[in-house]
Backbone atoms as SQL, in Angstrom:
CREATE TABLE atoms (id INTEGER PRIMARY KEY, chain TEXT, resi INTEGER, resn TEXT, atom TEXT, x REAL, y REAL, z REAL);
INSERT INTO atoms VALUES
  (1, 'A', 1, 'MET', 'N', -17.429, -7.366, 2.582),
  (2, 'A', 1, 'MET', 'CA', -16.421, -6.418, 3.021),
  (3, 'A', 1, 'MET', 'C', -15.485, -7.136, 3.993),
  (4, 'A', 2, 'ALA', 'N', -14.195, -6.991, 3.756),
  (5, 'A', 2, 'ALA', 'CA', -13.187, -7.596, 4.622),
  (6, 'A', 2, 'ALA', 'C', -13.081, -6.795, 5.920),
  (7, 'A', 3, 'THR', 'N', -12.555, -7.438, 6.944),
  (8, 'A', 3, 'THR', 'CA', -12.384, -6.758, 8.220),
  (9, 'A', 3, 'THR', 'C', -11.061, -5.996, 8.231),
  (10, 'A', 4, 'LEU', 'N', -10.948, -5.067, 9.163),
  (11, 'A', 4, 'LEU', 'CA', -9.702, -4.314, 9.310),
  (12, 'A', 4, 'LEU', 'C', -8.554, -5.251, 9.680),
  (13, 'A', 5, 'GLU', 'N', -8.806, -6.251, 10.495),
  (14, 'A', 5, 'GLU', 'CA', -7.765, -7.200, 10.895),
  (15, 'A', 5, 'GLU', 'C', -7.239, -7.981, 9.689),
  (16, 'A', 6, 'GLN', 'N', -8.152, -8.419, 8.816),
  (17, 'A', 6, 'GLN', 'CA', -7.733, -9.125, 7.602),
  (18, 'A', 6, 'GLN', 'C', -6.875, -8.215, 6.726),
  (19, 'A', 7, 'CYS', 'N', -7.272, -6.956, 6.608),
  (20, 'A', 7, 'CYS', 'CA', -6.524, -6.000, 5.791),
  (21, 'A', 7, 'CYS', 'C', -5.151, -5.723, 6.387),
  (22, 'A', 8, 'MET', 'N', -5.075, -5.603, 7.702),
  (23, 'A', 8, 'MET', 'CA', -3.787, -5.358, 8.366),
  (24, 'A', 8, 'MET', 'C', -2.834, -6.523, 8.107),
  (25, 'A', 9, 'THR', 'N', -3.326, -7.743, 8.244),
  (26, 'A', 9, 'THR', 'CA', -2.498, -8.925, 7.996),
  (27, 'A', 9, 'THR', 'C', -2.022, -8.953, 6.550),
  (28, 'A', 10, 'ALA', 'N', -2.924, -8.695, 5.614),
  (29, 'A', 10, 'ALA', 'CA', -2.570, -8.693, 4.194),
  (30, 'A', 10, 'ALA', 'C', -1.541, -7.605, 3.893),
  (31, 'A', 11, 'LEU', 'N', -1.749, -6.416, 4.440),
  (32, 'A', 11, 'LEU', 'CA', -0.826, -5.309, 4.174),
  (33, 'A', 11, 'LEU', 'C', 0.543, -5.539, 4.786),
  (34, 'A', 12, 'GLU', 'N', 0.588, -6.073, 5.997),
  (35, 'A', 12, 'GLU', 'CA', 1.888, -6.338, 6.616),
  (36, 'A', 12, 'GLU', 'C', 2.706, -7.306, 5.779),
  (37, 'A', 13, 'GLY', 'N', 2.043, -8.336, 5.234),
  (38, 'A', 13, 'GLY', 'CA', 2.741, -9.273, 4.364),
  (39, 'A', 13, 'GLY', 'C', 3.159, -8.635, 3.054),
  (40, 'A', 14, 'PHE', 'N', 2.258, -7.861, 2.445),
  (41, 'A', 14, 'PHE', 'CA', 2.532, -7.216, 1.164),
  (42, 'A', 14, 'PHE', 'C', 3.657, -6.191, 1.281),
  (43, 'A', 15, 'VAL', 'N', 3.569, -5.320, 2.267),
  (44, 'A', 15, 'VAL', 'CA', 4.594, -4.286, 2.452),
  (45, 'A', 15, 'VAL', 'C', 5.911, -4.931, 2.878),
  (46, 'A', 16, 'GLY', 'N', 5.833, -5.972, 3.697),
  (47, 'A', 16, 'GLY', 'CA', 7.050, -6.683, 4.087),
  (48, 'A', 16, 'GLY', 'C', 7.744, -7.316, 2.904),
  (49, 'A', 17, 'ASP', 'N', 6.962, -7.918, 1.989),
  (50, 'A', 17, 'ASP', 'CA', 7.538, -8.506, 0.771),
  (51, 'A', 17, 'ASP', 'C', 8.179, -7.433, -0.099),
  (52, 'A', 18, 'LEU', 'N', 7.513, -6.286, -0.225),
  (53, 'A', 18, 'LEU', 'CA', 8.092, -5.182, -0.995),
  (54, 'A', 18, 'LEU', 'C', 9.410, -4.728, -0.383),
  (55, 'A', 19, 'ALA', 'N', 9.407, -4.523, 0.931),
  (56, 'A', 19, 'ALA', 'CA', 10.597, -4.017, 1.618),
  (57, 'A', 19, 'ALA', 'C', 11.769, -4.978, 1.492),
  (58, 'A', 20, 'ALA', 'N', 11.487, -6.275, 1.480),
  (59, 'A', 20, 'ALA', 'CA', 12.546, -7.281, 1.408),
  (60, 'A', 20, 'ALA', 'C', 13.104, -7.465, 0.003),
  (61, 'A', 21, 'ASN', 'N', 12.441, -6.928, -1.015),
  (62, 'A', 21, 'ASN', 'CA', 12.901, -7.086, -2.391),
  (63, 'A', 21, 'ASN', 'C', 14.205, -6.326, -2.607),
  (64, 'A', 22, 'PRO', 'N', 15.222, -6.967, -3.193),
  (65, 'A', 22, 'PRO', 'CA', 16.507, -6.302, -3.423),
  (66, 'A', 22, 'PRO', 'C', 16.398, -5.022, -4.261),
  (67, 'A', 23, 'ALA', 'N', 15.380, -4.922, -5.113),
  (68, 'A', 23, 'ALA', 'CA', 15.203, -3.721, -5.942),
  (69, 'A', 23, 'ALA', 'C', 14.902, -2.493, -5.089),
  (70, 'A', 24, 'LEU', 'N', 14.432, -2.706, -3.870),
  (71, 'A', 24, 'LEU', 'CA', 14.104, -1.586, -2.986),
  (72, 'A', 24, 'LEU', 'C', 15.098, -1.452, -1.839),
  (73, 'A', 25, 'ALA', 'N', 16.277, -2.048, -1.985),
  (74, 'A', 25, 'ALA', 'CA', 17.297, -1.977, -0.941),
  (75, 'A', 25, 'ALA', 'C', 17.622, -0.522, -0.614),
  (76, 'A', 26, 'GLY', 'N', 17.681, -0.239, 0.657),
  (77, 'A', 26, 'GLY', 'CA', 18.029, 1.105, 1.112),
  (78, 'A', 26, 'GLY', 'C', 16.879, 2.087, 1.091),
  (79, 'A', 27, 'LEU', 'N', 15.708, 1.644, 0.689),
  (80, 'A', 27, 'LEU', 'CA', 14.556, 2.535, 0.625),
  (81, 'A', 27, 'LEU', 'C', 14.022, 2.806, 2.030),
  (82, 'A', 28, 'ASP', 'N', 13.787, 4.048, 2.338),
  (83, 'A', 28, 'ASP', 'CA', 13.185, 4.456, 3.614),
  (84, 'A', 28, 'ASP', 'C', 12.059, 5.419, 3.279),
  (85, 'A', 29, 'ARG', 'N', 10.831, 4.887, 3.231),
  (86, 'A', 29, 'ARG', 'CA', 9.681, 5.691, 2.822),
  (87, 'A', 29, 'ARG', 'C', 8.487, 5.398, 3.711),
  (88, 'A', 30, 'SER', 'N', 7.670, 6.408, 3.910),
  (89, 'A', 30, 'SER', 'CA', 6.392, 6.199, 4.578),
  (90, 'A', 30, 'SER', 'C', 5.414, 5.649, 3.544),
  (91, 'A', 31, 'VAL', 'N', 4.543, 4.749, 3.994),
  (92, 'A', 31, 'VAL', 'CA', 3.544, 4.147, 3.121),
  (93, 'A', 31, 'VAL', 'C', 2.180, 4.219, 3.800),
  (94, 'A', 32, 'SER', 'N', 1.139, 4.288, 2.980),
  (95, 'A', 32, 'SER', 'CA', -0.217, 4.246, 3.527),
  (96, 'A', 32, 'SER', 'C', -1.131, 3.534, 2.546),
  (97, 'A', 33, 'CYS', 'N', -2.190, 2.957, 3.097),
  (98, 'A', 33, 'CYS', 'CA', -3.222, 2.325, 2.295),
  (99, 'A', 33, 'CYS', 'C', -4.564, 2.810, 2.824),
  (100, 'A', 34, 'ARG', 'N', -5.255, 3.580, 1.999),
  (101, 'A', 34, 'ARG', 'CA', -6.593, 4.085, 2.359),
  (102, 'A', 34, 'ARG', 'C', -7.606, 3.024, 1.952),
  (103, 'A', 35, 'LEU', 'N', -8.334, 2.523, 2.942),
  (104, 'A', 35, 'LEU', 'CA', -9.367, 1.508, 2.718),
  (105, 'A', 35, 'LEU', 'C', -10.700, 2.234, 2.661),
  (106, 'A', 36, 'THR', 'N', -11.167, 2.468, 1.444),
  (107, 'A', 36, 'THR', 'CA', -12.306, 3.354, 1.220),
  (108, 'A', 36, 'THR', 'C', -13.592, 2.875, 1.884),
  (109, 'A', 37, 'ASP', 'N', -13.831, 1.577, 1.884),
  (110, 'A', 37, 'ASP', 'CA', -15.079, 1.072, 2.455),
  (111, 'A', 37, 'ASP', 'C', -15.041, 0.928, 3.977),
  (112, 'A', 38, 'LEU', 'N', -13.863, 0.953, 4.570),
  (113, 'A', 38, 'LEU', 'CA', -13.740, 0.840, 6.023),
  (114, 'A', 38, 'LEU', 'C', -13.526, 2.188, 6.707),
  (115, 'A', 39, 'GLY', 'N', -13.215, 3.225, 5.925),
  (116, 'A', 39, 'GLY', 'CA', -12.963, 4.538, 6.507),
  (117, 'A', 39, 'GLY', 'C', -11.703, 4.570, 7.351),
  (118, 'A', 40, 'GLN', 'N', -10.705, 3.769, 6.977),
  (119, 'A', 40, 'GLN', 'CA', -9.453, 3.667, 7.719),
  (120, 'A', 40, 'GLN', 'C', -8.269, 3.879, 6.777),
  (121, 'A', 41, 'VAL', 'N', -7.161, 4.335, 7.358),
  (122, 'A', 41, 'VAL', 'CA', -5.905, 4.446, 6.630),
  (123, 'A', 41, 'VAL', 'C', -4.863, 3.675, 7.433),
  (124, 'A', 42, 'VAL', 'N', -4.204, 2.726, 6.787),
  (125, 'A', 42, 'VAL', 'CA', -3.136, 1.966, 7.432),
  (126, 'A', 42, 'VAL', 'C', -1.830, 2.637, 7.039),
  (127, 'A', 43, 'GLN', 'N', -1.049, 3.027, 8.051),
  (128, 'A', 43, 'GLN', 'CA', 0.202, 3.739, 7.816),
  (129, 'A', 43, 'GLN', 'C', 1.372, 2.940, 8.375),
  (130, 'A', 44, 'GLY', 'N', 2.543, 3.142, 7.780),
  (131, 'A', 44, 'GLY', 'CA', 3.756, 2.502, 8.259),
  (132, 'A', 44, 'GLY', 'C', 4.952, 3.013, 7.478),
  (133, 'A', 45, 'ARG', 'N', 6.063, 2.290, 7.587),
  (134, 'A', 45, 'ARG', 'CA', 7.289, 2.653, 6.876),
  (135, 'A', 45, 'ARG', 'C', 7.929, 1.422, 6.261),
  (136, 'A', 46, 'LEU', 'N', 8.570, 1.632, 5.117),
  (137, 'A', 46, 'LEU', 'CA', 9.468, 0.651, 4.516),
  (138, 'A', 46, 'LEU', 'C', 10.868, 1.076, 4.935),
  (139, 'A', 47, 'VAL', 'N', 11.501, 0.275, 5.789),
  (140, 'A', 47, 'VAL', 'CA', 12.829, 0.643, 6.293),
  (141, 'A', 47, 'VAL', 'C', 13.693, -0.609, 6.419),
  (142, 'A', 48, 'ASN', 'N', 14.922, -0.516, 5.937),
  (143, 'A', 48, 'ASN', 'CA', 15.905, -1.586, 6.119),
  (144, 'A', 48, 'ASN', 'C', 15.362, -2.973, 5.790),
  (145, 'A', 49, 'GLY', 'N', 14.621, -3.092, 4.717),
  (146, 'A', 49, 'GLY', 'CA', 14.130, -4.386, 4.283),
  (147, 'A', 49, 'GLY', 'C', 12.955, -4.930, 5.063),
  (148, 'A', 50, 'SER', 'N', 12.259, -4.081, 5.808),
  (149, 'A', 50, 'SER', 'CA', 11.102, -4.564, 6.550),
  (150, 'A', 50, 'SER', 'C', 10.019, -3.489, 6.643),
  (151, 'A', 51, 'ALA', 'N', 8.810, -3.944, 6.951),
  (152, 'A', 51, 'ALA', 'CA', 7.694, -3.033, 7.200),
  (153, 'A', 51, 'ALA', 'C', 7.679, -2.748, 8.692),
  (154, 'A', 52, 'GLN', 'N', 7.595, -1.490, 9.050),
  (155, 'A', 52, 'GLN', 'CA', 7.630, -1.123, 10.460),
  (156, 'A', 52, 'GLN', 'C', 6.476, -0.199, 10.807),
  (157, 'A', 53, 'GLY', 'N', 5.977, -0.342, 12.017),
  (158, 'A', 53, 'GLY', 'CA', 4.984, 0.578, 12.563),
  (159, 'A', 53, 'GLY', 'C', 3.652, 0.599, 11.847),
  (160, 'A', 54, 'MET', 'N', 3.222, -0.521, 11.290),
  (161, 'A', 54, 'MET', 'CA', 1.939, -0.556, 10.588),
  (162, 'A', 54, 'MET', 'C', 0.803, -0.381, 11.599),
  (163, 'A', 55, 'ALA', 'N', -0.005, 0.666, 11.407),
  (164, 'A', 55, 'ALA', 'CA', -1.114, 0.955, 12.316),
  (165, 'A', 55, 'ALA', 'C', -2.250, 1.609, 11.543),
  (166, 'A', 56, 'ALA', 'N', -3.473, 1.328, 11.963),
  (167, 'A', 56, 'ALA', 'CA', -4.658, 1.902, 11.318),
  (168, 'A', 56, 'ALA', 'C', -5.131, 3.116, 12.102),
  (169, 'A', 57, 'VAL', 'N', -5.534, 4.141, 11.360),
  (170, 'A', 57, 'VAL', 'CA', -6.114, 5.351, 11.946),
  (171, 'A', 57, 'VAL', 'C', -7.370, 5.695, 11.147),
  (172, 'A', 58, 'PRO', 'N', -8.339, 6.358, 11.782),
  (173, 'A', 58, 'PRO', 'CA', -9.528, 6.769, 11.030),
  (174, 'A', 58, 'PRO', 'C', -9.155, 7.734, 9.907),
  (175, 'A', 59, 'ASP', 'N', -9.781, 7.545, 8.746),
  (176, 'A', 59, 'ASP', 'CA', -9.537, 8.416, 7.599),
  (177, 'A', 59, 'ASP', 'C', -10.093, 9.806, 7.883),
  (178, 'A', 60, 'GLY', 'N', -9.375, 10.801, 7.445),
  (179, 'A', 60, 'GLY', 'CA', -9.826, 12.174, 7.627),
  (180, 'A', 60, 'GLY', 'C', -8.781, 13.156, 7.147),
  (181, 'A', 61, 'PRO', 'N', -9.094, 14.435, 7.201),
  (182, 'A', 61, 'PRO', 'CA', -8.168, 15.450, 6.689),
  (183, 'A', 61, 'PRO', 'C', -6.876, 15.563, 7.494),
  (184, 'A', 62, 'GLY', 'N', -6.851, 15.073, 8.713),
  (185, 'A', 62, 'GLY', 'CA', -5.657, 15.174, 9.545),
  (186, 'A', 62, 'GLY', 'C', -4.645, 14.068, 9.334),
  (187, 'A', 63, 'VAL', 'N', -4.947, 13.099, 8.459),
  (188, 'A', 63, 'VAL', 'CA', -4.028, 11.992, 8.206),
  (189, 'A', 63, 'VAL', 'C', -2.869, 12.508, 7.355),
  (190, 'A', 64, 'PRO', 'N', -1.618, 12.357, 7.842),
  (191, 'A', 64, 'PRO', 'CA', -0.478, 12.837, 7.065),
  (192, 'A', 64, 'PRO', 'C', -0.321, 12.094, 5.735),
  (193, 'A', 65, 'LYS', 'N', 0.167, 12.791, 4.739),
  (194, 'A', 65, 'LYS', 'CA', 0.360, 12.229, 3.404),
  (195, 'A', 65, 'LYS', 'C', 1.658, 11.412, 3.385),
  (196, 'A', 66, 'ALA', 'N', 1.537, 10.135, 3.021),
  (197, 'A', 66, 'ALA', 'CA', 2.701, 9.249, 2.959),
  (198, 'A', 66, 'ALA', 'C', 3.433, 9.412, 1.632),
  (199, 'A', 67, 'ASP', 'N', 4.680, 8.949, 1.593),
  (200, 'A', 67, 'ASP', 'CA', 5.473, 9.005, 0.355),
  (201, 'A', 67, 'ASP', 'C', 4.879, 8.095, -0.717),
  (202, 'A', 68, 'ILE', 'N', 4.396, 6.917, -0.307),
  (203, 'A', 68, 'ILE', 'CA', 3.785, 5.951, -1.218),
  (204, 'A', 68, 'ILE', 'C', 2.372, 5.683, -0.703),
  (205, 'A', 69, 'ARG', 'N', 1.360, 5.936, -1.554),
  (206, 'A', 69, 'ARG', 'CA', -0.031, 5.844, -1.119),
  (207, 'A', 69, 'ARG', 'C', -0.831, 4.927, -2.041),
  (208, 'A', 70, 'ILE', 'N', -1.555, 4.012, -1.430),
  (209, 'A', 70, 'ILE', 'CA', -2.456, 3.116, -2.159),
  (210, 'A', 70, 'ILE', 'C', -3.866, 3.396, -1.659),
  (211, 'A', 71, 'THR', 'N', -4.813, 3.446, -2.582),
  (212, 'A', 71, 'THR', 'CA', -6.219, 3.616, -2.233),
  (213, 'A', 71, 'THR', 'C', -7.002, 2.496, -2.901),
  (214, 'A', 72, 'THR', 'N', -7.786, 1.769, -2.095),
  (215, 'A', 72, 'THR', 'CA', -8.570, 0.651, -2.617),
  (216, 'A', 72, 'THR', 'C', -9.639, 0.249, -1.611),
  (217, 'A', 73, 'ALA', 'N', -10.529, -0.622, -2.015),
  (218, 'A', 73, 'ALA', 'CA', -11.520, -1.210, -1.107),
  (219, 'A', 73, 'ALA', 'C', -10.897, -2.427, -0.428),
  (220, 'A', 74, 'SER', 'N', -11.436, -2.798, 0.716),
  (221, 'A', 74, 'SER', 'CA', -10.860, -3.890, 1.503),
  (222, 'A', 74, 'SER', 'C', -10.861, -5.221, 0.736),
  (223, 'A', 75, 'ASP', 'N', -11.941, -5.549, 0.051),
  (224, 'A', 75, 'ASP', 'CA', -11.995, -6.810, -0.697),
  (225, 'A', 75, 'ASP', 'C', -10.994, -6.829, -1.839),
  (226, 'A', 76, 'ASP', 'N', -10.801, -5.699, -2.488),
  (227, 'A', 76, 'ASP', 'CA', -9.810, -5.617, -3.567),
  (228, 'A', 76, 'ASP', 'C', -8.397, -5.767, -3.021),
  (229, 'A', 77, 'LEU', 'N', -8.142, -5.225, -1.846),
  (230, 'A', 77, 'LEU', 'CA', -6.826, -5.385, -1.216),
  (231, 'A', 77, 'LEU', 'C', -6.538, -6.862, -0.960),
  (232, 'A', 78, 'LEU', 'N', -7.502, -7.567, -0.404),
  (233, 'A', 78, 'LEU', 'CA', -7.297, -8.995, -0.147),
  (234, 'A', 78, 'LEU', 'C', -7.102, -9.773, -1.442),
  (235, 'A', 79, 'ALA', 'N', -7.845, -9.421, -2.489),
  (236, 'A', 79, 'ALA', 'CA', -7.687, -10.088, -3.782),
  (237, 'A', 79, 'ALA', 'C', -6.308, -9.797, -4.382),
  (238, 'A', 80, 'LEU', 'N', -5.827, -8.569, -4.226),
  (239, 'A', 80, 'LEU', 'CA', -4.491, -8.206, -4.716),
  (240, 'A', 80, 'LEU', 'C', -3.404, -8.990, -3.998),
  (241, 'A', 81, 'THR', 'N', -3.483, -9.033, -2.679),
  (242, 'A', 81, 'THR', 'CA', -2.416, -9.661, -1.902),
  (243, 'A', 81, 'THR', 'C', -2.443, -11.184, -1.988),
  (244, 'A', 82, 'SER', 'N', -3.600, -11.763, -2.319),
  (245, 'A', 82, 'SER', 'CA', -3.672, -13.219, -2.454),
  (246, 'A', 82, 'SER', 'C', -3.332, -13.682, -3.871),
  (247, 'A', 83, 'GLY', 'N', -3.223, -12.743, -4.796),
  (248, 'A', 83, 'GLY', 'CA', -2.905, -13.096, -6.172),
  (249, 'A', 83, 'GLY', 'C', -4.119, -13.326, -7.053),
  (250, 'A', 84, 'GLU', 'N', -5.314, -13.194, -6.503),
  (251, 'A', 84, 'GLU', 'CA', -6.534, -13.380, -7.286),
  (252, 'A', 84, 'GLU', 'C', -6.768, -12.233, -8.268),
  (253, 'A', 85, 'LEU', 'N', -6.213, -11.071, -7.962),
  (254, 'A', 85, 'LEU', 'CA', -6.381, -9.870, -8.781),
  (255, 'A', 85, 'LEU', 'C', -5.003, -9.317, -9.111),
  (256, 'A', 86, 'GLY', 'N', -4.737, -9.109, -10.384),
  (257, 'A', 86, 'GLY', 'CA', -3.457, -8.550, -10.795),
  (258, 'A', 86, 'GLY', 'C', -3.433, -7.041, -10.592),
  (259, 'A', 87, 'PHE', 'N', -2.274, -6.513, -10.194),
  (260, 'A', 87, 'PHE', 'CA', -2.180, -5.087, -9.927),
  (261, 'A', 87, 'PHE', 'C', -2.465, -4.270, -11.184),
  (262, 'A', 88, 'GLY', 'N', -1.924, -4.673, -12.312),
  (263, 'A', 88, 'GLY', 'CA', -2.118, -3.924, -13.554),
  (264, 'A', 88, 'GLY', 'C', -3.580, -3.787, -13.949),
  (265, 'A', 89, 'SER', 'N', -4.302, -4.895, -13.896),
  (266, 'A', 89, 'SER', 'CA', -5.714, -4.839, -14.266),
  (267, 'A', 89, 'SER', 'C', -6.530, -4.070, -13.230),
  (268, 'A', 90, 'ALA', 'N', -6.178, -4.197, -11.952),
  (269, 'A', 90, 'ALA', 'CA', -6.888, -3.449, -10.901),
  (270, 'A', 90, 'ALA', 'C', -6.653, -1.950, -11.058),
  (271, 'A', 91, 'TRP', 'N', -5.432, -1.578, -11.391),
  (272, 'A', 91, 'TRP', 'CA', -5.106, -0.162, -11.589),
  (273, 'A', 91, 'TRP', 'C', -5.821, 0.372, -12.832),
  (274, 'A', 92, 'ALA', 'N', -5.786, -0.396, -13.920),
  (275, 'A', 92, 'ALA', 'CA', -6.405, 0.047, -15.170),
  (276, 'A', 92, 'ALA', 'C', -7.918, 0.208, -15.037),
  (277, 'A', 93, 'SER', 'N', -8.538, -0.615, -14.204),
  (278, 'A', 93, 'SER', 'CA', -9.995, -0.543, -14.031),
  (279, 'A', 93, 'SER', 'C', -10.409, 0.437, -12.933),
  (280, 'A', 94, 'GLY', 'N', -9.437, 1.039, -12.253),
  (281, 'A', 94, 'GLY', 'CA', -9.750, 2.008, -11.209),
  (282, 'A', 94, 'GLY', 'C', -10.052, 1.397, -9.850),
  (283, 'A', 95, 'ARG', 'N', -9.825, 0.111, -9.700),
  (284, 'A', 95, 'ARG', 'CA', -10.088, -0.540, -8.417),
  (285, 'A', 95, 'ARG', 'C', -8.996, -0.263, -7.395),
  (286, 'A', 96, 'VAL', 'N', -7.830, 0.138, -7.869),
  (287, 'A', 96, 'VAL', 'CA', -6.730, 0.511, -6.977),
  (288, 'A', 96, 'VAL', 'C', -6.045, 1.736, -7.554),
  (289, 'A', 97, 'ARG', 'N', -5.616, 2.620, -6.676),
  (290, 'A', 97, 'ARG', 'CA', -4.884, 3.810, -7.101),
  (291, 'A', 97, 'ARG', 'C', -3.558, 3.837, -6.349),
  (292, 'A', 98, 'LEU', 'N', -2.477, 4.118, -7.060),
  (293, 'A', 98, 'LEU', 'CA', -1.144, 4.202, -6.485),
  (294, 'A', 98, 'LEU', 'C', -0.606, 5.593, -6.757),
  (295, 'A', 99, 'GLU', 'N', -0.157, 6.256, -5.695),
  (296, 'A', 99, 'GLU', 'CA', 0.433, 7.583, -5.826),
  (297, 'A', 99, 'GLU', 'C', 1.793, 7.572, -5.146),
  (298, 'A', 100, 'ALA', 'N', 2.777, 8.126, -5.825),
  (299, 'A', 100, 'ALA', 'CA', 4.132, 8.219, -5.285),
  (300, 'A', 100, 'ALA', 'C', 4.917, 9.178, -6.161),
  (301, 'A', 101, 'GLY', 'N', 6.070, 9.562, -5.685),
  (302, 'A', 101, 'GLY', 'CA', 6.959, 10.383, -6.482),
  (303, 'A', 101, 'GLY', 'C', 7.485, 9.595, -7.674),
  (304, 'A', 102, 'LEU', 'N', 7.973, 10.297, -8.667),
  (305, 'A', 102, 'LEU', 'CA', 8.431, 9.649, -9.897),
  (306, 'A', 102, 'LEU', 'C', 9.508, 8.598, -9.623),
  (307, 'A', 103, 'ARG', 'N', 10.463, 8.906, -8.808),
  (308, 'A', 103, 'ARG', 'CA', 11.556, 7.971, -8.521),
  (309, 'A', 103, 'ARG', 'C', 11.015, 6.695, -7.860),
  (310, 'A', 104, 'ASP', 'N', 10.092, 6.858, -6.909),
  (311, 'A', 104, 'ASP', 'CA', 9.499, 5.689, -6.261),
  (312, 'A', 104, 'ASP', 'C', 8.642, 4.894, -7.232),
  (313, 'A', 105, 'MET', 'N', 7.900, 5.578, -8.099),
  (314, 'A', 105, 'MET', 'CA', 7.072, 4.879, -9.091),
  (315, 'A', 105, 'MET', 'C', 7.935, 4.031, -10.010),
  (316, 'A', 106, 'LEU', 'N', 9.075, 4.545, -10.418),
  (317, 'A', 106, 'LEU', 'CA', 9.956, 3.800, -11.291),
  (318, 'A', 106, 'LEU', 'C', 10.491, 2.548, -10.598),
  (319, 'A', 107, 'ARG', 'N', 10.784, 2.651, -9.310),
  (320, 'A', 107, 'ARG', 'CA', 11.273, 1.485, -8.570),
  (321, 'A', 107, 'ARG', 'C', 10.166, 0.469, -8.342),
  (322, 'A', 108, 'LEU', 'N', 8.954, 0.950, -8.105),
  (323, 'A', 108, 'LEU', 'CA', 7.835, 0.060, -7.797),
  (324, 'A', 108, 'LEU', 'C', 7.254, -0.632, -9.025),
  (325, 'A', 109, 'ARG', 'N', 7.347, 0.004, -10.188),
  (326, 'A', 109, 'ARG', 'CA', 6.662, -0.533, -11.376),
  (327, 'A', 109, 'ARG', 'C', 7.135, -1.937, -11.727),
  (328, 'A', 110, 'ALA', 'N', 8.392, -2.234, -11.524),
  (329, 'A', 110, 'ALA', 'CA', 8.895, -3.569, -11.836),
  (330, 'A', 110, 'ALA', 'C', 8.393, -4.616, -10.850),
  (331, 'A', 111, 'LEU', 'N', 8.018, -4.194, -9.658),
  (332, 'A', 111, 'LEU', 'CA', 7.575, -5.125, -8.631),
  (333, 'A', 111, 'LEU', 'C', 6.085, -5.385, -8.660),
  (334, 'A', 112, 'LEU', 'N', 5.312, -4.426, -9.170),
  (335, 'A', 112, 'LEU', 'CA', 3.870, -4.557, -9.151),
  (336, 'A', 112, 'LEU', 'C', 3.376, -4.955, -10.527);
């Protein structure tokens, strides 16, 4: 099991890369990643080409629902962000779940 610090570093890089992609120019959305094995949710925003305010909070019913939500285990997150695991195969096998509105899904599909 990966540590929360490792996951935070991986997510900041991953979300930052997404935010900097020209295909997502002008996007201002809340994002979250639920780490099922750590019982934590990392929340932040994609704004003006950068990831902002990335912070972990304990998972629970009081966690606000983000516009773009990823659910995965910590080890799978690290494998995804390092390139060891492809997003398509992880999604197809149920190792990662992505939830977002239709418009956001259409923008994200080309990047993931």
